[in-house]
Amino acid sequence: MRARLRPILLLLAVLSLVSACRPTAPPQSSVSAPAPTPVSVPAPVLAPAPDRSEDRSAAPEPAPARQNIRQQLAAANFPAALALILASGLSEGEVAEEYGRTLKGVLKQAEGYLEKELPEKAGPLYRAALDGYPKTPAVAARVGTRPAGITAGIEACADQLMERGLASYRSGNLDRAIADWKLIRAFAPRHQASRKALQTAEVQLANLKKVRAEQ
């Protein structure tokens, strides 16, 4: 009986030894790993496109008045350019460059007429320059001539016309004397000497016409 059990026990021992030598697999967890949470990337925020219509309305277009002024300057028509500047409604700063060129041109023309002994043409130009003289110091600096210098030009024109009228008066040409003295009114209406001379000459001319009518 013991001889029969001995092989069976030997077989069981070998089987237990083989099973002990097998690698044991790690136990699997029944809890599944959580799935990765997707990261949401925010869409880029684009700045609104600028309203070009507002830009067009805000950007000042070249003023037609300024173009007309430049055309007159190109034609050396300085009195017309000055009249356009004063009537344009533009500020002195907006037309500073044109303003300075215009008054320089007006004064240069006035000086030329005065040198040619044409005070009847020079005087109105001096008056226009004085009346239209810029009030902004920065613009006035572009002119180069101060108001006192322009006033001196006006007085010189009045003096020339006074002398011319006196020469006609002394020669008995009252009509010519009166005509010359009246020209002073155009640019120096407060000129006292010409006003008195004109008044005297007109009275004398009226009396002379009366005497001639009675003869």
Short mmCIF file of C-alpha atoms in Angstrom, two decimals:
data_model
loop_
_atom_site.label_atom_id
_atom_site.label_comp_id
_atom_site.label_asym_id
_atom_site.label_seq_id
_atom_site.Cartn_x
_atom_site.Cartn_y
_atom_site.Cartn_z
CA MET A 1 0.00 0.00 0.00
CA ARG A 2 2.76 2.43 0.87
CA ALA A 3 4.60 1.48 -2.34
CA ARG A 4 1.56 2.50 -4.39
CA LEU A 5 1.16 5.90 -2.65
CA ARG A 6 4.75 6.89 -3.04
CA PRO A 7 4.59 7.73 -6.85
CA ILE A 8 1.37 9.64 -6.35
CA LEU A 9 2.86 11.80 -3.62
CA LEU A 10 5.93 12.42 -5.74
CA LEU A 11 3.75 13.60 -8.62
CA LEU A 12 1.80 15.97 -6.38
CA ALA A 13 5.03 17.48 -5.06
CA VAL A 14 6.32 18.13 -8.57
CA LEU A 15 3.04 19.77 -9.60
CA SER A 16 3.02 22.04 -6.57
CA LEU A 17 6.62 23.03 -7.26
CA VAL A 18 5.83 23.92 -10.91
CA SER A 19 2.85 26.01 -9.95
CA ALA A 20 4.90 27.90 -7.37
CA CYS A 21 7.51 28.81 -9.99
CA ARG A 22 4.97 30.41 -12.40
CA PRO A 23 5.02 34.30 -12.46
CA THR A 24 1.91 35.73 -10.98
CA ALA A 25 0.19 38.40 -13.09
CA PRO A 26 -0.49 41.64 -11.27
CA PRO A 27 -4.03 42.02 -10.22
CA GLN A 28 -6.08 44.14 -12.60
CA SER A 29 -8.01 46.95 -11.11
CA SER A 30 -11.65 46.99 -11.82
CA VAL A 31 -11.71 50.84 -11.78
CA SER A 32 -10.99 52.28 -15.23
CA ALA A 33 -8.78 55.39 -15.52
CA PRO A 34 -10.71 58.57 -16.21
CA ALA A 35 -10.58 59.78 -19.80
CA PRO A 36 -8.53 62.98 -20.33
CA THR A 37 -10.64 66.14 -20.27
CA PRO A 38 -10.35 68.00 -23.60
CA VAL A 39 -8.92 71.49 -23.20
CA SER A 40 -10.99 74.10 -25.01
CA VAL A 41 -8.94 76.87 -26.62
CA PRO A 42 -10.89 80.16 -26.80
CA ALA A 43 -11.22 81.62 -30.26
CA PRO A 44 -9.13 84.76 -30.81
CA VAL A 45 -11.08 87.99 -30.37
CA LEU A 46 -10.60 90.18 -33.43
CA ALA A 47 -10.72 93.96 -33.07
CA PRO A 48 -13.49 95.55 -35.11
CA ALA A 49 -12.33 97.02 -38.39
CA PRO A 50 -12.11 100.84 -38.28
CA ASP A 51 -14.97 102.69 -39.88
CA ARG A 52 -13.36 104.24 -42.94
CA SER A 53 -16.42 106.34 -43.60
CA GLU A 54 -15.74 108.32 -40.43
CA ASP A 55 -12.10 108.78 -41.45
CA ARG A 56 -13.14 110.16 -44.81
CA SER A 57 -15.55 112.60 -43.26
CA ALA A 58 -13.02 113.72 -40.64
CA ALA A 59 -10.11 114.26 -43.04
CA PRO A 60 -10.34 117.79 -44.43
CA GLU A 61 -10.26 118.03 -48.19
CA PRO A 62 -8.25 120.78 -49.87
CA ALA A 63 -10.37 123.92 -49.70
CA PRO A 64 -11.37 125.29 -53.10
CA ALA A 65 -10.77 128.78 -51.73
CA ARG A 66 -7.15 127.90 -51.02
CA GLN A 67 -6.74 126.57 -54.55
CA ASN A 68 -8.11 129.82 -55.95
CA ILE A 69 -5.69 131.80 -53.79
CA ARG A 70 -2.76 129.81 -55.12
CA GLN A 71 -3.93 130.34 -58.68
CA GLN A 72 -3.94 134.10 -58.16
CA LEU A 73 -0.49 133.93 -56.59
CA ALA A 74 0.81 131.97 -59.57
CA ALA A 75 -0.56 134.72 -61.82
CA ALA A 76 1.06 137.42 -59.61
CA ASN A 77 -2.39 138.90 -59.03
CA PHE A 78 -1.68 139.74 -55.41
CA PRO A 79 -4.62 142.10 -54.73
CA ALA A 80 -7.05 139.41 -55.91
CA ALA A 81 -5.28 136.80 -53.77
CA LEU A 82 -5.57 139.06 -50.73
CA ALA A 83 -9.28 139.59 -51.35
CA LEU A 84 -9.78 135.81 -51.57
CA ILE A 85 -7.87 135.22 -48.34
CA LEU A 86 -9.98 137.73 -46.43
CA ALA A 87 -13.23 136.32 -47.84
CA SER A 88 -12.32 132.63 -47.59
CA GLY A 89 -13.32 132.12 -43.96
CA LEU A 90 -10.08 130.20 -43.38
CA SER A 91 -8.01 130.96 -40.31
CA GLU A 92 -4.76 132.87 -40.73
CA GLY A 93 -2.83 129.80 -39.65
CA GLU A 94 -4.40 127.68 -42.39
CA VAL A 95 -3.17 130.06 -45.10
CA ALA A 96 -0.07 131.37 -43.34
CA GLU A 97 2.28 130.65 -46.22
CA GLU A 98 -0.10 132.13 -48.83
CA TYR A 99 -0.87 135.10 -46.59
CA GLY A 100 2.78 136.06 -46.26
CA ARG A 101 3.47 135.70 -49.98
CA THR A 102 0.37 137.71 -50.86
CA LEU A 103 1.16 140.72 -48.69
CA LYS A 104 4.78 140.72 -49.78
CA GLY A 105 3.59 140.82 -53.38
CA VAL A 106 1.09 143.60 -52.72
CA LEU A 107 3.71 145.75 -50.99
CA LYS A 108 6.29 145.14 -53.68
CA GLN A 109 3.86 146.29 -56.34
CA ALA A 110 2.99 149.36 -54.26
CA GLU A 111 6.65 150.27 -53.89
CA GLY A 112 7.16 149.90 -57.63
CA TYR A 113 4.30 152.27 -58.44
CA LEU A 114 5.51 154.78 -55.89
CA GLU A 115 8.99 154.80 -57.41
CA LYS A 116 7.42 155.46 -60.82
CA GLU A 117 5.51 158.40 -59.30
CA LEU A 118 2.15 156.71 -59.65
CA PRO A 119 0.79 157.29 -56.16
CA GLU A 120 -2.80 156.85 -57.33
CA LYS A 121 -1.97 153.16 -57.96
CA ALA A 122 0.39 152.65 -55.05
CA GLY A 123 -1.87 154.20 -52.41
CA PRO A 124 -4.78 151.71 -52.71
CA LEU A 125 -2.33 148.82 -52.55
CA TYR A 126 -0.78 150.16 -49.36
CA ARG A 127 -4.25 150.62 -47.89
CA ALA A 128 -5.29 147.07 -48.82
CA ALA A 129 -2.15 145.70 -47.19
CA LEU A 130 -2.74 147.71 -44.01
CA ASP A 131 -6.42 146.78 -43.75
CA GLY A 132 -5.67 143.13 -44.44
CA TYR A 133 -2.61 142.89 -42.21
CA PRO A 134 -2.64 139.59 -40.25
CA LYS A 135 -3.35 139.68 -36.54
CA THR A 136 -1.50 136.44 -35.77
CA PRO A 137 2.14 137.25 -34.86
CA ALA A 138 3.51 134.14 -36.56
CA VAL A 139 1.75 135.03 -39.81
CA ALA A 140 2.65 138.73 -39.55
CA ALA A 141 6.31 137.75 -39.26
CA ARG A 142 6.07 136.28 -42.77
CA VAL A 143 5.18 139.68 -44.23
CA GLY A 144 8.48 141.32 -43.34
CA THR A 145 7.02 144.86 -43.22
CA ARG A 146 5.39 146.21 -40.09
CA PRO A 147 2.18 148.28 -40.14
CA ALA A 148 4.19 151.43 -39.43
CA GLY A 149 6.12 150.92 -42.65
CA ILE A 150 2.88 150.47 -44.60
CA THR A 151 1.47 153.65 -43.06
CA ALA A 152 4.60 155.49 -44.17
CA GLY A 153 3.93 154.32 -47.71
CA ILE A 154 0.38 155.65 -47.55
CA GLU A 155 1.63 159.04 -46.38
CA ALA A 156 4.20 159.15 -49.18
CA CYS A 157 1.49 158.53 -51.76
CA ALA A 158 -0.69 161.27 -50.26
CA ASP A 159 2.24 163.71 -50.30
CA GLN A 160 2.92 163.07 -53.98
CA LEU A 161 -0.70 163.65 -54.89
CA MET A 162 -0.81 166.80 -52.75
CA GLU A 163 2.20 168.23 -54.60
CA ARG A 164 0.73 167.34 -57.94
CA GLY A 165 -2.57 168.97 -57.03
CA LEU A 166 -0.83 172.11 -55.77
CA ALA A 167 1.08 172.41 -59.04
CA SER A 168 -2.19 172.26 -60.96
CA TYR A 169 -3.82 174.69 -58.52
CA ARG A 170 -1.06 177.25 -58.94
CA SER A 171 -1.32 177.01 -62.69
CA GLY A 172 -5.05 177.74 -62.47
CA ASN A 173 -6.16 174.21 -63.36
CA LEU A 174 -8.63 173.76 -60.53
CA ASP A 175 -10.29 170.74 -62.12
CA ARG A 176 -7.02 168.85 -62.24
CA ALA A 177 -6.10 169.87 -58.70
CA ILE A 178 -9.46 168.70 -57.38
CA ALA A 179 -9.14 165.40 -59.26
CA ASP A 180 -5.70 164.72 -57.78
CA TRP A 181 -6.76 165.54 -54.24
CA LYS A 182 -9.86 163.38 -54.53
CA LEU A 183 -7.64 160.41 -55.31
CA ILE A 184 -6.25 160.62 -51.79
CA ARG A 185 -9.68 159.76 -50.41
CA ALA A 186 -9.37 156.24 -51.84
CA PHE A 187 -6.58 155.25 -49.45
CA ALA A 188 -6.30 158.05 -46.86
CA PRO A 189 -9.80 159.40 -46.21
CA ARG A 190 -8.68 161.19 -43.03
CA HIS A 191 -5.83 163.06 -44.67
CA GLN A 192 -6.46 166.59 -43.31
CA ALA A 193 -4.33 168.61 -45.74
CA SER A 194 -6.02 167.17 -48.80
CA ARG A 195 -9.49 167.63 -47.31
CA LYS A 196 -8.87 171.33 -46.64
CA ALA A 197 -7.27 171.91 -50.03
CA LEU A 198 -10.13 170.10 -51.74
CA GLN A 199 -12.74 172.15 -49.91
CA THR A 200 -11.02 175.43 -50.84
CA ALA A 201 -10.57 174.46 -54.49
CA GLU A 202 -14.18 173.33 -54.87
CA VAL A 203 -15.50 176.63 -53.47
CA GLN A 204 -13.23 178.62 -55.79
CA LEU A 205 -14.26 176.51 -58.78
CA ALA A 206 -17.94 177.00 -57.99
CA ASN A 207 -17.46 180.79 -57.74
CA LEU A 208 -15.50 180.82 -60.98
CA LYS A 209 -18.27 178.97 -62.80
CA LYS A 210 -20.83 181.36 -61.39
CA VAL A 211 -18.86 184.38 -62.62
CA ARG A 212 -18.50 182.84 -66.05
CA ALA A 213 -22.21 182.12 -66.20
CA GLU A 214 -23.07 185.77 -65.38
CA GLN A 215 -20.85 187.15 -68.14
#
